[in-house]
C-alpha atoms as a printed R data frame, in Angstrom:
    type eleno elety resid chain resno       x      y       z
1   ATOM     1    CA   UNK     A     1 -13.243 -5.376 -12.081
2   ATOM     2    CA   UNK     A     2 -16.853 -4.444 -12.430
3   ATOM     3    CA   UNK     A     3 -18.768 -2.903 -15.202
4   ATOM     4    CA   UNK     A     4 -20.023  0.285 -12.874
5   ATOM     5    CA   UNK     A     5 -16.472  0.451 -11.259
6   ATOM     6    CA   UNK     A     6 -14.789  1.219 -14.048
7   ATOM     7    CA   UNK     A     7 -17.017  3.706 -15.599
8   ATOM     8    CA   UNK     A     8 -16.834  5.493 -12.210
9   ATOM     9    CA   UNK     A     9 -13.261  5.366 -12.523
10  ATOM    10    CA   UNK     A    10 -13.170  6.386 -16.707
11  ATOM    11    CA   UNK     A    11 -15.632  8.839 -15.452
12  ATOM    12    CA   UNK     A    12 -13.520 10.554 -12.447
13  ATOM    13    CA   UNK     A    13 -10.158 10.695 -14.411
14  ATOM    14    CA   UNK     A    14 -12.527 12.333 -17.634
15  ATOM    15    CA   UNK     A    15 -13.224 14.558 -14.656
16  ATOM    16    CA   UNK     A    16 -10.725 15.234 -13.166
17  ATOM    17    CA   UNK     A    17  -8.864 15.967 -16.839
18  ATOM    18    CA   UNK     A    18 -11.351 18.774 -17.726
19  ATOM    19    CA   UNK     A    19 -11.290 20.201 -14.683
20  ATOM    20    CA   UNK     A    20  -7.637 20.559 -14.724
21  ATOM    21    CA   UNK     A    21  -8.043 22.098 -18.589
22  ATOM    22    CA   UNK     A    22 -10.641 24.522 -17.270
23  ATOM    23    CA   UNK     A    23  -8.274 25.426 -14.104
24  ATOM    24    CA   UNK     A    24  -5.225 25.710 -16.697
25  ATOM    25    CA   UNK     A    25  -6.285 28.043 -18.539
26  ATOM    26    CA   UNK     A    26  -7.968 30.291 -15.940
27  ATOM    27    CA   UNK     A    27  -5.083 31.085 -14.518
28  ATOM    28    CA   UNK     A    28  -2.975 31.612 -17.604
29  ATOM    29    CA   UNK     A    29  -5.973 33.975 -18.672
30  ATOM    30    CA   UNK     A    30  -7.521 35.584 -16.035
31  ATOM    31    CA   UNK     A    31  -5.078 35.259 -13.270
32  ATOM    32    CA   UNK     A    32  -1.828 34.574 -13.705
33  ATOM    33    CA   UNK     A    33   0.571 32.884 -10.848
34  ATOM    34    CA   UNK     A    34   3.719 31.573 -10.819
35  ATOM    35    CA   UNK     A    35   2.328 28.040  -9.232
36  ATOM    36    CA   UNK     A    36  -0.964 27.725 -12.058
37  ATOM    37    CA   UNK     A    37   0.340 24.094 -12.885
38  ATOM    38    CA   UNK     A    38   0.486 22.885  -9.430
39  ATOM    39    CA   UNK     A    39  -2.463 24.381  -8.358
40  ATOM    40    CA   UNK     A    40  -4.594 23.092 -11.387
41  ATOM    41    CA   UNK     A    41  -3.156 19.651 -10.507
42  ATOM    42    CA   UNK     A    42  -4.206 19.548  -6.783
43  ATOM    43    CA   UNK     A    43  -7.263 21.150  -7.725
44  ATOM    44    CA   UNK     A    44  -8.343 18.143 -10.897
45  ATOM    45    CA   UNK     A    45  -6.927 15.320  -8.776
46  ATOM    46    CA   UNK     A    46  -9.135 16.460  -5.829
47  ATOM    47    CA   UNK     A    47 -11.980 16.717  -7.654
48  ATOM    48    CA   UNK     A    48 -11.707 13.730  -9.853
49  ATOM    49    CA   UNK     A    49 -11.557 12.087  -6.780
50  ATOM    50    CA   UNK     A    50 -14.392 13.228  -4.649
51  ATOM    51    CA   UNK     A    51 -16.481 12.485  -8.184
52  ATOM    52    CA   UNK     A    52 -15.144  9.305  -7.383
53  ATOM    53    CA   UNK     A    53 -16.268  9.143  -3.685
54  ATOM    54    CA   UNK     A    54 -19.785 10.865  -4.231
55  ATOM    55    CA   UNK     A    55 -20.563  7.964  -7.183
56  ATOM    56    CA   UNK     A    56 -19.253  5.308  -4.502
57  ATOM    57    CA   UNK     A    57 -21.671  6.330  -1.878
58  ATOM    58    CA   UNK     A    58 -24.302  6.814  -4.469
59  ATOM    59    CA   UNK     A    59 -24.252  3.630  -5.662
60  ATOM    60    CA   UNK     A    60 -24.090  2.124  -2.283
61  ATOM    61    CA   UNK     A    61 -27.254  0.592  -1.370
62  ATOM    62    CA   UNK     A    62 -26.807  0.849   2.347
63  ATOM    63    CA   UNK     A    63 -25.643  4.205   2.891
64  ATOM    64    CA   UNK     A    64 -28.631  5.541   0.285
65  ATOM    65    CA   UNK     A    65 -31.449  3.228   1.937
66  ATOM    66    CA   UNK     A    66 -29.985  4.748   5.408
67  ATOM    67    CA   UNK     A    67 -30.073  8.423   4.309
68  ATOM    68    CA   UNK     A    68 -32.997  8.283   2.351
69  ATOM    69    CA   UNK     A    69 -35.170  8.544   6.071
70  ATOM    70    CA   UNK     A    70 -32.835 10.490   7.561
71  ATOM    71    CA   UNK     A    71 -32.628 14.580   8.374
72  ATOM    72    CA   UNK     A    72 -30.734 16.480   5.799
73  ATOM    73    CA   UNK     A    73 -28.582 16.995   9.383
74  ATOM    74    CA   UNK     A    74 -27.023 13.461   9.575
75  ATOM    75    CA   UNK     A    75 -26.529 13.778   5.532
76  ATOM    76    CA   UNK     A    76 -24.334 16.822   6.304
77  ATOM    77    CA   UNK     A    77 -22.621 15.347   9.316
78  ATOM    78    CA   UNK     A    78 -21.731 12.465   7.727
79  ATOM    79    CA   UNK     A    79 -20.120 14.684   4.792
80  ATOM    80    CA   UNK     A    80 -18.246 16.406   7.301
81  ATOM    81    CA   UNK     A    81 -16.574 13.142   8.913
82  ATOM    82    CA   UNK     A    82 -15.391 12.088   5.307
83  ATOM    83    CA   UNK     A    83 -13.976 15.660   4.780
84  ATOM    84    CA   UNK     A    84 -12.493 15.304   8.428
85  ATOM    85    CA   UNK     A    85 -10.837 11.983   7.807
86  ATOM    86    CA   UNK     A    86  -9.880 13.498   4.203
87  ATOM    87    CA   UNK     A    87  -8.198 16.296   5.645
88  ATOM    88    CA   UNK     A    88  -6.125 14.344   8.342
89  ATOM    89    CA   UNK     A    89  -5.128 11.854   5.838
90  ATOM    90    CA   UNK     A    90  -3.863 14.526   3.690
91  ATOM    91    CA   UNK     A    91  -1.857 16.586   6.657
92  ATOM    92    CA   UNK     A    92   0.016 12.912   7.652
93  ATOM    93    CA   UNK     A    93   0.891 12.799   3.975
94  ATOM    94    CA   UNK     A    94   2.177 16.344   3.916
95  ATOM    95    CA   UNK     A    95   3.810 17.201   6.995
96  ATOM    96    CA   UNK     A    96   4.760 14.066   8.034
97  ATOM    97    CA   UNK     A    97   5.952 11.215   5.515
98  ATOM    98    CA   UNK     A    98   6.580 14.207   2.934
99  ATOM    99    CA   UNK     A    99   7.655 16.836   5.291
100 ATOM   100    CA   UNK     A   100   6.606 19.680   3.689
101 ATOM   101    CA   UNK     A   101   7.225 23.103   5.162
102 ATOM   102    CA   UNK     A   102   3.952 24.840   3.587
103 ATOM   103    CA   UNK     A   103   1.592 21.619   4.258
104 ATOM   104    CA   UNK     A   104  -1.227 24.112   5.031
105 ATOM   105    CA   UNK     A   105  -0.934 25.430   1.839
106 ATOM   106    CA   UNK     A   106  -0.829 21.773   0.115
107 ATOM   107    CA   UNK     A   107  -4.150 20.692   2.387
108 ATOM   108    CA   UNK     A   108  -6.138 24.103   1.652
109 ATOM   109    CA   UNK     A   109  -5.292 23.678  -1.940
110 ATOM   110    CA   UNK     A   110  -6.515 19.690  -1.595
111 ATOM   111    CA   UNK     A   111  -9.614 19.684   0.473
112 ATOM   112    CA   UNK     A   112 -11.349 22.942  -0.524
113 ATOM   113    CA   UNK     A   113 -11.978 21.363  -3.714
114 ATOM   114    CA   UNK     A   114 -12.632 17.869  -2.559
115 ATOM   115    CA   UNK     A   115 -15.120 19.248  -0.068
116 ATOM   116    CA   UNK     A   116 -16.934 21.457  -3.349
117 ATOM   117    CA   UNK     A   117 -16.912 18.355  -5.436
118 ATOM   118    CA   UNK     A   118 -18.561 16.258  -3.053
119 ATOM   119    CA   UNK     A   119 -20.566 18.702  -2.318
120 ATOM   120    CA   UNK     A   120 -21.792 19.127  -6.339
121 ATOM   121    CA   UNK     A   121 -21.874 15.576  -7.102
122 ATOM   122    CA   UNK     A   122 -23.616 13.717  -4.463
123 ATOM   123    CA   UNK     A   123 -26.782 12.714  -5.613
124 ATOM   124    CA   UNK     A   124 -27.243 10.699  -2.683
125 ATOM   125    CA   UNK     A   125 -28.175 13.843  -0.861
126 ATOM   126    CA   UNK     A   126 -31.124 14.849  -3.806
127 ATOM   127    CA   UNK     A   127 -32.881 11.169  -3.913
């Protein structure tokens, strides 16, 4: 395993571990629900891993060489397709293999966050 693969992965799960802290105790606090723990823990594994997926495409030369002369338009579009693909893969998880009867619930509680996480971390879109 690489050097810069496994700091982006040390990285993501530090990540994702504060954000779940931070989630925990906002809804003990501030707004208590009977589902905080679940929530918390769809919320820090979706955005330890779209830390994960915004440091991938950061560090990959070809997708930053290609944006860099491109409109802030295609950047955004291409954003969307991962959040697309992100979404479907989640919905075959949950309402299919799973078979979950509330698998809306499960994907808005899963991608929301993923999409603000990429949307926070990708520096590819600031170079």
């Amino acid at each position: 395993m690489s050097n810069s693969l496994k700091k982006r992965i040390t990285r993501a799960l530090l990540v994702g571990g504060v954000c779940f802290m931070i989630i925990c105790n906002m809804y003990k606090l501030f707004n208590y629900r009977e589902d905080w723990f679940s929530v918390s823990l769809m919320w820090a594994i979706s955005w330890s891993i779209a830390y994960f997926v915004s440091r991938t495409i950061a560090e990959a030369a070809t997708i930053v060489e290609a944006a860099k002369g491109k409109k802030m338009i295609s950047i955004i579009i291409l954003e969307a397709v991962i959040l697309f693909f992100v979404a479907l893969v989640v919905t075959f998880i949950t309402g299919v293999i799973i078979g979950l009867s509330n698998w809306d619930y499960v994907v808005s509680n899963t991608c929301f966050p993923f999409a603000l996480s990429l949307l926070v971390h990708n520096e590819w879109i600031r170079d």
